[in-house]
XYZ file of C-alpha atoms in Angstrom:
288
model
C 109.820 175.666 125.591
C 110.968 172.588 127.111
C 111.779 173.816 130.277
C 108.464 175.293 130.586
C 106.968 172.611 129.804
C 108.822 170.361 132.137
C 107.787 172.678 135.263
C 104.534 172.778 134.285
C 104.138 169.119 134.231
C 106.207 168.449 137.597
C 103.183 170.889 139.060
C 100.564 169.386 137.435
C 101.400 165.831 138.044
C 100.888 166.102 141.896
C 97.729 168.367 140.942
C 96.247 165.605 139.312
C 97.168 162.216 141.163
C 95.839 164.465 144.453
C 92.319 165.474 141.912
C 91.823 161.574 141.152
C 92.755 159.842 144.312
C 92.126 161.980 147.199
C 89.120 164.478 146.371
C 85.953 163.468 147.866
C 83.669 162.586 144.927
C 81.402 165.982 144.974
C 85.042 168.191 145.207
C 86.236 165.807 141.843
C 82.549 166.723 140.459
C 82.930 170.024 140.618
C 86.918 170.337 139.855
C 86.377 168.431 136.957
C 83.616 170.507 135.545
C 85.672 173.672 136.613
C 88.172 172.128 134.018
C 85.448 171.018 131.551
C 84.164 174.846 131.278
C 87.720 175.736 131.227
C 87.782 174.002 128.079
C 84.317 175.676 126.544
C 86.221 178.794 127.326
C 88.841 177.417 124.503
C 86.027 175.949 122.275
C 84.267 179.400 122.214
C 87.563 180.294 120.176
C 86.752 177.519 117.514
C 82.839 179.077 117.028
C 84.361 182.258 115.644
C 83.413 184.293 118.966
C 85.493 187.204 120.311
C 84.185 188.978 122.928
C 84.569 188.172 126.616
C 80.579 188.672 126.633
C 79.588 186.266 123.644
C 82.423 183.506 124.819
C 80.873 183.201 128.373
C 77.586 183.202 126.913
C 78.721 179.666 125.276
C 80.396 179.012 128.883
C 76.980 179.423 130.622
C 75.431 177.492 128.801
C 77.689 174.713 129.010
C 77.302 175.543 133.195
C 74.138 175.108 132.591
C 73.929 171.653 130.812
C 76.254 170.456 133.607
C 74.209 171.444 136.334
C 71.338 169.680 135.182
C 73.021 166.561 134.501
C 74.307 167.266 138.281
C 70.754 167.898 139.365
C 69.331 164.819 137.290
C 72.307 162.378 138.406
C 73.999 163.424 141.711
C 77.361 161.453 141.159
C 76.601 159.257 144.134
C 73.419 158.143 142.622
C 75.013 157.427 138.637
C 75.168 153.544 139.971
C 72.905 151.603 141.097
C 72.955 147.893 142.056
C 76.642 147.747 140.397
C 74.938 149.155 137.349
C 75.066 152.502 135.568
C 71.521 154.291 134.902
C 70.599 153.370 131.883
C 69.683 157.260 130.490
C 73.298 157.964 131.866
C 74.491 155.253 129.096
C 72.579 157.121 126.652
C 75.122 160.256 126.917
C 78.001 157.699 126.118
C 75.812 156.515 123.445
C 75.302 159.430 121.985
C 78.881 160.896 122.570
C 79.828 157.869 120.606
C 77.679 158.207 117.816
C 79.178 161.727 117.668
C 82.642 160.435 117.604
C 81.844 158.341 114.626
C 80.474 161.289 113.206
C 83.564 163.488 113.888
C 85.561 160.562 112.697
C 84.197 160.901 108.842
C 84.942 164.804 109.515
C 88.369 164.559 110.253
C 88.878 162.327 106.959
C 86.529 164.241 105.003
C 88.968 167.849 106.477
C 88.622 170.655 104.280
C 86.049 168.524 101.921
C 83.656 168.902 104.458
C 84.371 171.621 106.404
C 81.126 173.413 105.130
C 78.793 170.634 107.478
C 79.946 172.857 110.145
C 81.507 175.574 108.952
C 78.106 177.525 107.967
C 77.653 178.907 111.549
C 78.030 178.962 115.010
C 75.325 176.784 115.744
C 76.759 173.850 114.440
C 80.533 174.105 116.352
C 78.494 174.888 119.270
C 77.004 171.267 119.508
C 79.944 169.825 118.401
C 81.630 171.576 121.837
C 78.683 170.534 124.065
C 78.950 166.772 122.839
C 82.629 167.037 123.049
C 83.102 168.070 126.326
C 79.927 167.191 127.858
C 80.593 163.765 128.187
C 83.555 163.657 129.182
C 82.616 165.643 132.305
C 80.066 162.967 133.224
C 82.386 160.114 132.065
C 85.283 161.391 134.638
C 81.851 161.383 137.241
C 81.206 157.504 136.247
C 84.507 156.580 136.702
C 85.420 158.621 140.115
C 82.401 157.040 141.086
C 82.252 153.236 140.544
C 82.094 150.482 143.148
C 82.735 154.126 145.416
C 81.170 152.426 148.923
C 82.427 149.244 148.571
C 86.324 150.495 147.804
C 86.947 154.302 147.265
C 90.286 154.187 145.172
C 88.093 151.757 142.133
C 87.135 154.375 140.022
C 90.840 156.156 140.806
C 91.999 153.400 139.603
C 89.758 153.675 136.397
C 90.476 156.733 135.754
C 94.067 156.017 136.130
C 93.804 153.819 133.445
C 91.427 155.186 130.777
C 94.365 158.188 131.248
C 97.524 155.294 130.785
C 96.116 154.372 127.441
C 95.767 157.643 126.097
C 99.145 158.510 127.502
C 100.920 155.333 126.213
C 99.279 155.834 123.096
C 100.571 159.440 122.615
C 104.045 158.617 123.172
C 104.197 155.298 121.550
C 102.409 157.261 118.520
C 105.280 159.585 119.026
C 108.450 157.625 119.106
C 106.930 155.108 116.217
C 106.140 157.978 113.955
C 109.853 159.519 114.641
C 111.417 156.263 113.768
C 109.032 154.485 111.566
C 106.771 157.311 110.207
C 106.951 157.430 106.451
C 103.050 157.632 105.372
C 100.976 161.005 106.385
C 97.779 159.980 108.341
C 95.981 163.273 107.408
C 98.169 165.692 106.233
C 95.159 168.383 105.707
C 94.515 168.309 109.582
C 98.109 167.503 111.256
C 100.936 167.120 108.585
C 103.518 165.607 111.124
C 101.411 162.512 112.297
C 101.870 159.678 110.412
C 100.147 156.089 110.143
C 103.327 154.100 111.314
C 102.450 156.282 114.523
C 99.023 155.552 114.879
C 99.808 151.728 114.701
C 102.621 152.181 117.522
C 100.658 154.176 119.369
C 97.472 151.169 119.776
C 100.368 148.884 120.147
C 101.692 150.906 122.773
C 98.746 151.437 124.513
C 97.383 147.342 124.253
C 100.591 146.684 126.104
C 99.748 148.650 128.783
C 96.384 147.589 129.361
C 97.786 143.414 128.775
C 100.441 144.467 131.669
C 97.989 146.243 133.758
C 95.617 143.615 133.841
C 98.524 141.149 135.186
C 99.041 143.154 138.027
C 95.738 143.902 138.932
C 95.579 140.150 138.624
C 92.403 140.049 136.189
C 91.058 137.109 134.926
C 93.489 136.066 132.082
C 89.774 135.263 130.060
C 88.685 138.892 129.904
C 92.422 139.740 128.298
C 91.534 139.833 124.747
C 87.890 141.551 125.559
C 89.840 144.494 127.063
C 92.411 144.858 124.186
C 90.426 144.738 121.529
C 88.224 147.702 123.825
C 91.583 148.957 124.166
C 92.257 149.504 120.411
C 88.501 150.996 119.809
C 89.668 153.498 122.779
C 93.135 154.308 121.124
C 91.992 155.023 118.244
C 89.246 157.629 119.166
C 91.832 159.036 121.097
C 93.626 159.649 117.900
C 90.463 161.350 116.230
C 90.127 163.088 119.609
C 93.580 164.818 119.204
C 92.385 165.436 115.045
C 89.127 167.026 115.791
C 90.575 169.410 118.091
C 93.766 169.886 115.240
C 91.276 170.274 112.824
C 89.366 173.090 114.183
C 92.293 175.006 115.611
C 93.622 174.833 111.504
C 90.177 176.393 110.449
C 90.321 179.037 112.601
C 94.116 179.280 112.527
C 95.105 179.008 115.986
C 98.282 177.032 116.569
C 97.146 176.158 120.537
C 93.877 176.634 122.457
C 94.830 178.499 124.456
C 98.307 179.788 126.866
C 96.765 179.135 129.864
C 99.255 175.862 130.427
C 103.120 177.421 129.979
C 104.899 174.843 127.155
C 101.769 173.006 126.810
C 99.212 175.831 125.147
C 95.405 175.120 126.592
C 93.334 173.010 128.560
C 91.861 171.780 125.563
C 95.568 170.685 124.490
C 96.094 168.565 127.446
C 92.550 166.525 127.003
C 91.603 166.571 123.404
C 92.158 162.840 123.478
C 90.462 162.325 126.626
C 87.548 164.058 125.572
C 86.799 161.033 122.804
C 88.779 158.376 125.085
C 86.976 159.095 128.474
C 82.922 158.922 127.216
C 84.196 155.611 125.739
C 86.381 154.015 128.215
C 83.026 154.466 130.229
C 80.531 152.960 127.547
C 82.988 150.131 127.272
C 83.191 149.592 131.189
C 79.235 150.044 132.094
C 78.916 147.275 129.080
C 81.756 145.142 130.992
C 80.379 144.870 134.452
C 77.083 143.930 133.190
C 78.820 140.663 131.338
């Protein structure tokens, strides 16, 4: 399993860098949509759908929503005069509200499982609110300042990925060495409060170091550090939400398309929460 994980990472890492830094905007948007739709296929299993036809129907629904958003907000016009289109920002505000609800559901599991366990509709809505804002966030970040500096948006995406990865690494080592108090044993038995704290601290350190080398004004460092705390916390909620749904339907992994890593959702679960909230924070800070 470890060998598979390493080999898969060796292949995926350069492909991810190529996607983020070197693909044209339109192609980037298309590939991001493909990744999200693969996630939608896996999410359909959380909904209790088993046939290829029914699961494909949910993917088609997601594709239709993404298509409408792409028609309404072409990736080249998401930013106007340095500001994100207001109605696009509403999507991120809605996503933030959803992640507050998701936090409540995760903390109250299994007591409140009935709230989304009555039928497939609520799980479908949860899937849309989890995955569609991720696609939009990636587009927003990638297209930021694109006309002035093509790599600027790519750097933003790498920052949010750095927050997620550093939080994950910090949580692993802090939990392994200091973890004594279970975070949410009903959802994910191995996660600890100490691991969560360690992950948040590591993410903040990453952002401060980035600000130093990127020569960001020091007066902005505390603001970015506070934002990073919230983004890192919600990235943990994204991970826990997927764990909750997998536990409810008896799945170990969301899929098997990435050898040693499970499915697409197993790799992007934290990003589903972190990216929209990061995009919301960024859109807010550029107006300062």
